[in-house]
Short mmCIF file of C-alpha atoms and ligand atoms in Angstrom, two decimals:
data_model
loop_
_atom_site.label_atom_id
_atom_site.label_comp_id
_atom_site.label_asym_id
_atom_site.label_seq_id
_atom_site.Cartn_x
_atom_site.Cartn_y
_atom_site.Cartn_z
CA UNK A 43 -80.23 -66.81 -89.20
CA UNK A 44 -78.56 -63.48 -89.55
CA UNK A 45 -77.98 -62.12 -92.74
CA UNK A 46 -75.21 -60.12 -94.08
CA UNK A 47 -75.93 -57.82 -96.81
CA UNK A 48 -73.02 -56.53 -98.91
CA UNK A 49 -72.87 -53.82 -101.39
CA UNK A 50 -71.02 -52.84 -104.48
CA UNK A 51 -69.74 -49.18 -104.70
CA UNK A 52 -69.00 -49.59 -107.95
CA UNK A 53 -72.24 -50.57 -109.51
CA UNK A 54 -74.33 -50.31 -106.31
CA UNK A 55 -75.43 -53.82 -106.30
CA UNK A 56 -76.70 -55.62 -103.29
CA UNK A 57 -76.49 -59.13 -102.02
CA UNK A 58 -77.16 -61.09 -98.99
CA UNK A 59 -75.33 -63.92 -97.72
CA UNK A 60 -75.50 -65.70 -94.67
CA UNK A 61 -72.04 -66.29 -93.75
CA UNK A 62 -69.49 -63.53 -93.05
CA UNK A 63 -66.77 -62.50 -95.22
CA UNK A 64 -63.49 -61.51 -93.52
CA UNK A 65 -63.18 -59.37 -96.94
CA UNK A 66 -66.00 -58.37 -99.04
CA UNK A 67 -67.43 -61.24 -101.33
CA UNK A 68 -66.77 -60.32 -105.19
CA UNK A 69 -69.72 -58.52 -106.79
CA UNK A 70 -71.30 -60.84 -109.22
CA UNK A 71 -71.87 -58.12 -111.63
CA UNK A 72 -68.33 -56.20 -111.83
CA UNK A 73 -66.54 -58.60 -109.69
CA UNK A 74 -64.88 -55.68 -107.55
CA UNK A 75 -65.08 -56.45 -103.96
CA UNK A 76 -68.16 -55.40 -102.12
CA UNK A 77 -68.39 -53.99 -98.74
CA UNK A 78 -70.70 -54.85 -95.55
CA UNK A 79 -73.96 -53.01 -95.63
CA UNK A 80 -74.71 -52.18 -91.46
CA UNK A 81 -78.57 -52.91 -90.75
CA UNK A 82 -79.80 -52.92 -87.18
CA UNK A 83 -82.39 -55.79 -86.70
CA UNK A 84 -85.59 -55.14 -87.10
CA UNK A 85 -84.78 -51.39 -88.64
CA UNK A 86 -85.68 -50.57 -92.25
CA UNK A 87 -84.15 -47.44 -93.91
CA UNK A 88 -86.75 -46.59 -96.58
CA UNK A 89 -86.48 -43.50 -99.40
CA UNK A 90 -83.64 -41.45 -99.49
CA UNK A 91 -81.18 -40.26 -96.82
CA UNK A 92 -79.41 -43.35 -96.41
CA UNK A 93 -75.48 -43.88 -97.29
CA UNK A 94 -74.67 -40.35 -97.38
CA UNK A 95 -72.35 -40.57 -94.52
CA UNK A 96 -71.60 -44.41 -94.53
CA UNK A 97 -67.87 -45.11 -94.52
CA UNK A 98 -65.87 -48.51 -93.67
ZN1 LIG B 155 -70.63 -54.37 -108.66
#
């Protein structure tokens, strides 16, 4: 079962869902629209250096 990870750019809250949203789900903490975090299966980004050039 693939999971879709979304991140709130406002409070950095992350949440995984098993369904894909056309528009990001609302953040459960600040209720802003979350944006998709693109992660490749089997690849883990650890430490810093991830997110600086993220767009979309
Ligand atoms: Zn939030």
